[in-house]
Coordinates of C-alpha atoms and ligand atoms in Angstrom, one line a residue:
X29 CA 0.0 0.0 0.0
X30 CA 2.6 2.5 1.1
X31 CA 5.3 1.3 -1.3
X32 CA 2.8 0.9 -4.1
X33 CA 3.1 4.3 -5.7
X34 CA 6.8 4.5 -5.4
X35 CA 7.6 1.2 -7.1
X36 CA 5.0 1.4 -9.8
X37 CA 6.3 4.8 -10.8
X38 CA 10.0 4.0 -10.7
X39 CA 10.3 0.5 -12.0
X40 CA 10.5 -0.1 -15.7
X41 CA 8.2 -2.7 -17.2
X42 CA 10.3 -5.5 -18.8
X43 CA 8.3 -7.0 -21.7
X44 CA 7.4 -10.6 -21.2
X45 CA 8.3 -10.6 -17.5
X46 CA 5.6 -10.9 -14.8
X47 CA 6.8 -8.5 -12.1
X48 CA 5.1 -8.2 -8.8
X49 CA 4.8 -4.5 -9.2
X50 CA 2.3 -3.9 -6.5
X51 CA 4.6 -4.1 -3.5
X52 CA 2.2 -4.2 -0.6
X53 CA 3.9 -4.4 2.8
X54 CA 0.6 -5.7 4.3
X55 CA 0.7 -8.8 2.0
X56 CA 4.2 -10.2 2.7
X57 CA 5.5 -13.2 0.8
X58 CA 8.4 -14.2 3.0
X59 CA 8.8 -15.1 6.7
X60 CA 10.6 -11.9 7.9
X61 CA 7.9 -9.8 6.1
X62 CA 5.2 -11.7 8.0
X63 CA 6.9 -11.3 11.4
X64 CA 7.4 -7.6 10.8
X65 CA 3.7 -7.2 9.6
X66 CA 2.5 -8.8 12.8
X67 CA 4.7 -6.5 14.9
X68 CA 3.4 -3.6 13.0
X69 CA -0.3 -4.6 13.5
X70 CA 0.4 -5.1 17.3
X71 CA 2.0 -1.6 17.5
X72 CA -0.8 0.0 15.5
X73 CA -3.4 -1.6 17.7
X74 CA -1.9 -0.4 20.9
X75 CA -1.3 3.2 19.6
X76 CA -4.8 3.2 18.1
X77 CA -6.2 2.3 21.5
X78 CA -4.2 5.1 23.1
X79 CA -5.4 7.5 20.5
X80 CA -9.0 6.6 21.1
X81 CA -8.7 6.9 24.9
X82 CA -6.9 10.2 24.8
X83 CA -8.9 11.7 22.0
X84 CA -12.1 10.4 23.6
X85 CA -11.3 12.0 26.9
X86 CA -10.5 15.3 25.2
X87 CA -13.7 15.4 23.2
X88 CA -15.7 14.4 26.3
X89 CA -14.0 17.1 28.4
X90 CA -14.5 19.8 25.8
X91 CA -18.1 18.9 25.5
X92 CA -18.9 18.3 29.1
X93 CA -17.2 21.5 30.4
X94 CA -18.1 23.8 27.6
X95 CA -19.2 27.3 28.4
X96 CA -22.9 27.7 29.1
X97 CA -25.3 30.6 29.4
X98 CA -25.3 32.0 32.9
X99 CA -21.7 30.7 33.7
X100 CA -19.8 33.0 36.0
X101 CA -16.9 34.2 33.8
X102 CA -15.6 36.7 36.3
X103 CA -14.2 34.2 38.6
X104 CA -11.5 31.5 37.9
X105 CA -12.7 27.9 38.3
X106 CA -11.4 26.0 41.3
X107 CA -7.7 25.2 40.9
X108 CA -6.8 21.6 41.6
X109 CA -3.2 20.7 42.1
X110 CA -2.1 17.1 41.6
X111 CA -3.4 13.7 42.4
X112 CA -0.6 11.2 43.3
X113 CA -2.7 8.2 42.1
X114 CA -3.5 9.7 38.7
X115 CA 0.1 10.9 38.2
X116 CA 1.5 7.5 39.1
X117 CA -1.0 5.8 36.8
X118 CA -0.2 8.0 33.7
X119 CA 3.5 7.6 34.3
X120 CA 3.6 3.9 34.9
X121 CA 1.2 2.7 32.3
X122 CA 3.0 4.5 29.4
X123 CA 6.3 3.1 30.6
X124 CA 4.9 -0.4 30.6
X125 CA 3.5 0.1 27.1
X126 CA 6.8 1.4 25.8
X127 CA 8.6 -1.6 27.2
X128 CA 6.2 -4.0 25.7
X129 CA 6.6 -2.2 22.3
X130 CA 10.4 -2.3 22.6
X131 CA 10.3 -6.0 23.5
X132 CA 8.1 -6.9 20.6
X133 CA 10.2 -4.9 18.1
X134 CA 13.5 -6.2 19.5
X135 CA 12.4 -9.8 19.3
X136 CA 11.3 -9.5 15.6
X137 CA 14.5 -7.6 14.6
X138 CA 16.7 -10.1 16.4
X139 CA 14.9 -12.9 14.8
X140 CA 15.6 -11.5 11.3
X141 CA 19.1 -10.2 11.9
X142 CA 20.7 -12.8 14.3
X143 CA 19.3 -16.0 12.7
X144 CA 22.2 -18.3 11.9
X145 CA 22.0 -19.8 8.4
X146 CA 21.2 -23.5 8.1
X147 CA 23.7 -25.5 6.2
X148 CA 21.7 -25.7 3.0
X149 CA 21.0 -21.9 3.0
X150 CA 22.0 -19.8 0.0
X151 CA 24.5 -17.2 1.1
X152 CA 24.8 -13.9 -0.7
X153 CA 27.0 -10.9 -0.1
X154 CA 25.3 -7.7 -1.1
X155 CA 27.5 -4.6 -1.5
X156 CA 26.1 -1.1 -2.0
X157 CA 27.7 1.2 -4.5
X158 CA 26.6 4.6 -5.7
X159 CA 24.2 3.7 -7.5
X160 CA 24.1 0.0 -8.0
X161 CA 24.1 -3.3 -6.2
X162 CA 27.0 -5.8 -6.3
X163 CA 25.7 -9.3 -5.7
X164 CA 28.3 -11.9 -4.8
X165 CA 27.5 -15.7 -4.5
X166 CA 30.6 -16.8 -2.5
X167 CA 29.6 -20.5 -2.6
X168 CA 29.3 -20.5 -6.3
X169 CA 32.2 -18.2 -7.1
X170 CA 30.6 -15.5 -9.2
X171 CA 29.4 -12.0 -9.0
X172 CA 26.5 -10.2 -10.6
X173 CA 24.7 -6.9 -10.2
X174 CA 21.3 -5.5 -9.4
X175 CA 19.3 -8.6 -9.9
X176 CA 19.4 -11.1 -7.1
X177 CA 18.4 -14.6 -8.1
X178 CA 17.3 -16.8 -5.2
X179 CA 15.3 -20.1 -5.0
X180 CA 11.6 -19.7 -4.1
X181 CA 11.0 -21.9 -1.1
X182 CA 8.8 -22.5 1.8
X183 CA 11.5 -24.6 3.4
X184 CA 13.4 -22.6 6.1
X185 CA 16.5 -24.7 5.5
X186 CA 16.8 -23.3 2.0
X187 CA 16.2 -19.6 2.8
X188 CA 18.6 -17.0 1.5
X189 CA 21.0 -15.3 3.9
X190 CA 22.3 -11.9 3.1
X191 CA 25.4 -10.1 4.3
X192 CA 25.1 -6.4 3.6
X193 CA 27.8 -3.8 3.4
X194 CA 28.8 -0.8 1.4
X195 CA 31.9 0.6 -0.3
X196 CA 30.9 4.3 -0.1
X197 CA 27.9 5.7 1.7
X198 CA 25.0 4.2 3.5
X199 CA 22.4 2.5 1.4
X200 CA 19.4 0.5 2.4
X201 CA 18.1 -2.7 1.1
X202 CA 14.3 -2.7 0.8
X203 CA 12.1 -5.4 -0.7
X204 CA 8.8 -4.4 0.7
X205 CA 7.1 -7.8 0.1
X206 CA 9.9 -9.8 1.6
X207 CA 11.4 -8.0 4.5
X208 CA 11.8 -4.6 6.2
X209 CA 14.7 -2.3 5.4
X210 CA 18.2 -3.1 6.4
X211 CA 21.0 -0.6 5.9
X212 CA 24.3 -1.3 4.0
X213 CA 26.9 0.5 6.0
X214 CA 30.6 1.0 5.1
X215 CA 33.0 -1.0 7.3
X216 CA 30.2 -2.9 8.9
X217 CA 28.3 -6.1 8.0
X218 CA 24.5 -6.4 8.6
X219 CA 22.6 -9.5 8.2
X220 CA 19.2 -10.5 7.1
X221 CA 17.4 -13.3 5.3
X222 CA 14.5 -13.8 2.9
X223 CA 12.5 -16.9 1.8
X224 CA 10.2 -15.7 -1.0
X225 CA 7.5 -18.4 -1.1
X226 CA 6.3 -17.8 -4.7
X227 CA 8.5 -17.7 -7.8
X228 CA 8.4 -14.4 -9.5
X229 CA 10.1 -11.0 -9.9
X230 CA 10.0 -8.8 -6.7
X231 CA 10.8 -5.2 -7.1
X232 CA 12.5 -3.0 -4.5
X233 CA 14.7 0.0 -4.1
X234 CA 17.4 1.7 -2.1
X235 CA 15.7 3.2 0.9
X236 CA 18.3 5.5 2.3
X237 CA 19.3 8.8 0.5
X238 CA 22.7 8.1 -0.9
X239 CA 23.3 10.9 -3.4
X240 CA 22.1 12.2 -6.8
X241 CA 20.9 8.9 -8.2
X242 CA 19.5 7.4 -5.0
X243 CA 16.0 7.3 -6.6
X244 CA 17.4 5.3 -9.5
X245 CA 19.1 2.6 -7.4
X246 CA 16.5 0.0 -8.0
X247 CA 16.8 -3.7 -7.5
X248 CA 15.0 -7.0 -8.2
X249 CA 14.8 -10.2 -6.4
X250 CA 14.1 -13.0 -8.9
X251 CA 12.7 -15.9 -7.0
X252 CA 13.3 -19.0 -9.3
X253 CA 12.0 -22.5 -9.0
X254 CA 14.8 -24.8 -7.8
X255 CA 15.5 -26.1 -11.3
X256 CA 15.6 -22.6 -12.8
X257 CA 17.9 -21.4 -10.0
X258 CA 20.3 -24.4 -10.6
X259 CA 20.3 -23.6 -14.3
X260 CA 21.0 -19.9 -13.6
X261 CA 23.9 -20.6 -11.2
X262 CA 25.5 -23.0 -13.7
X263 CA 25.2 -20.4 -16.4
X264 CA 26.6 -17.6 -14.2
X265 CA 29.6 -19.7 -13.2
X266 CA 30.8 -20.1 -16.8
X267 CA 33.4 -17.5 -18.0
X268 CA 32.3 -15.2 -20.8
X269 CA 31.4 -16.6 -24.1
X270 CA 34.1 -16.3 -26.7
X271 CA 32.7 -15.9 -30.2
X272 CA 35.5 -15.8 -32.7
X273 CA 33.3 -13.9 -35.1
X274 CA 33.3 -11.1 -32.7
X275 CA 37.2 -10.7 -32.4
X276 CA 37.1 -7.1 -33.7
X277 CA 34.3 -6.2 -31.3
X278 CA 36.0 -7.8 -28.4
X279 CA 39.3 -6.1 -29.2
X280 CA 37.5 -2.7 -29.5
X281 CA 36.0 -3.2 -26.1
X282 CA 39.3 -4.3 -24.7
X283 CA 41.1 -1.2 -26.0
X284 CA 38.7 1.1 -24.3
X285 CA 38.7 2.4 -20.7
X286 CA 35.6 0.2 -20.1
X287 CA 38.0 -2.5 -18.8
X288 CA 39.3 -0.4 -16.0
X289 CA 35.9 -0.5 -14.3
X290 CA 34.2 -3.7 -15.6
X291 CA 35.0 -7.3 -15.2
X292 CA 34.3 -9.8 -18.0
X293 CA 35.4 -13.1 -16.5
X294 CA 37.8 -15.1 -18.8
X295 CA 39.1 -11.9 -20.5
X296 CA 41.8 -9.3 -19.5
X297 CA 38.9 -7.1 -18.5
X298 CA 39.1 -7.2 -14.7
X299 CA 37.9 -3.8 -13.3
X300 CA 35.9 -3.9 -10.1
X301 CA 34.6 -0.4 -9.9
X302 CA 31.5 -1.0 -11.9
X303 CA 29.2 -4.0 -12.4
X304 CA 30.5 -7.4 -13.6
X305 CA 29.5 -7.8 -17.2
X306 CA 30.3 -11.4 -17.8
X307 CA 26.6 -12.3 -18.3
X308 CA 25.2 -8.9 -18.9
X309 CA 22.6 -10.2 -21.3
X310 CA 21.1 -12.5 -18.7
X311 CA 19.9 -9.5 -16.8
X312 CA 16.5 -7.9 -17.4
X313 CA 17.5 -4.4 -16.8
X314 CA 20.4 -1.9 -17.3
X315 CA 21.8 0.8 -15.0
X316 CA 20.3 -0.7 -11.8
X317 CA 16.8 -1.1 -13.0
X318 CA 16.5 2.1 -14.9
X319 CA 16.3 0.8 -18.4
X320 CA 15.0 -2.4 -20.0
X321 CA 18.0 -4.4 -21.2
X322 CA 17.3 -4.3 -25.0
X323 CA 19.6 -3.3 -27.9
X324 CA 18.3 0.2 -28.2
X325 CA 18.7 1.1 -24.6
X326 CA 22.1 -0.7 -24.4
X327 CA 23.4 1.5 -27.2
X328 CA 22.0 4.7 -25.7
X329 CA 23.4 3.8 -22.3
X330 CA 26.9 3.1 -23.6
X331 CA 26.8 6.2 -25.7
X332 CA 25.9 8.5 -22.8
X333 CA 25.0 7.1 -19.4
X334 CA 24.4 10.7 -18.2
X335 CA 21.3 10.8 -20.4
X336 CA 19.4 8.1 -18.4
X337 CA 21.2 8.5 -15.1
X338 CA 22.6 12.1 -14.7
X339 CA 25.4 12.2 -12.2
X340 CA 26.3 8.5 -12.3
X341 CA 29.9 7.6 -12.4
X342 CA 30.0 6.0 -15.8
X343 CA 31.2 8.7 -18.2
X344 CA 30.3 9.0 -21.9
X345 CA 33.3 7.6 -23.7
X346 CA 32.5 9.8 -26.8
X347 CA 32.7 6.8 -29.1
X348 CA 32.1 7.1 -32.8
X349 CA 29.4 5.2 -34.5
X350 CA 31.7 2.3 -35.4
X351 CA 33.1 1.9 -32.0
X352 CA 29.6 2.0 -30.5
X353 CA 28.4 -0.7 -32.8
X354 CA 31.4 -2.8 -31.9
X355 CA 31.1 -2.4 -28.1
X356 CA 27.4 -3.0 -28.2
X357 CA 27.7 -6.1 -30.3
X358 CA 30.4 -7.4 -28.0
X359 CA 28.3 -6.7 -24.9
X360 CA 25.3 -8.4 -26.6
X361 CA 27.3 -11.6 -26.9
X362 CA 27.8 -11.7 -23.1
X363 CA 24.9 -14.0 -22.6
Ligands
LIG408 CU1 21.7 3.8 -2.4 CU2 20.0 5.3 -1.8

């Protein structure tokens, strides 16, 4: 409900992909999301009761003691100072309520952040960058970006455990349907886990202002069936495809400064500053969810990233048409 407008406005629609675009935090689809919703309902119920009691008393008092014709307005009403019982009651009761709310929140937060991963769990390291997400699969030995593939599961043993950190400023991981926000903080590791129960594409975004392109730091969690997930990891583990017909294109790419920032596994291109491009074409979007990953957008993005994402750290390389064609055809071979 709350996240609805935000995500629908920001996320591009990828043709042929059924995205869960209506991200309703009141209809969670993972265990942490459920636990947090229950805590939120409990807190809302208590605060609503306080609101009704306090508001009701105010309305009653205003009505009951309103000015009436014939009231003596020359004299002050009787002044009453203090009542120990009432003061004790309105001090102790709110303190008790606050402790109950702290206890409930702390229990839910600890349950999500301190859970130790079962042996079959998928482990992912998520690293925040201005303005994209680095996604590392340490057990599988590959890195990707902006789209987090996980197995859909209702088996807690196969949940996905995330370690979150950042290389620059504070970011915040937020997949409204799966779990609450967890910050990615430089020089610190935060933990959380998700177990999306239904396969599908979940959309989310960075939820902590992190600079110019914060609003365009979008991300997707793609919950695959176990078979699809296995196929995806096997494909991601392979080094980049080497198509001899594209020698010129590959050499053109290799001769440009692109290689200082981007890695293409199995080639001399080993930069780490920008996203890993080894299997760029397996991703649905470009530029952290800003553009649909198709030929036209890829060409426009390489030509001038500042057009789609002003202020981002990828410069326009001022390529001529031939260079652009070569770079784009090489990138399109990275399936
Ligand atoms: Cu990253 Cu906001």
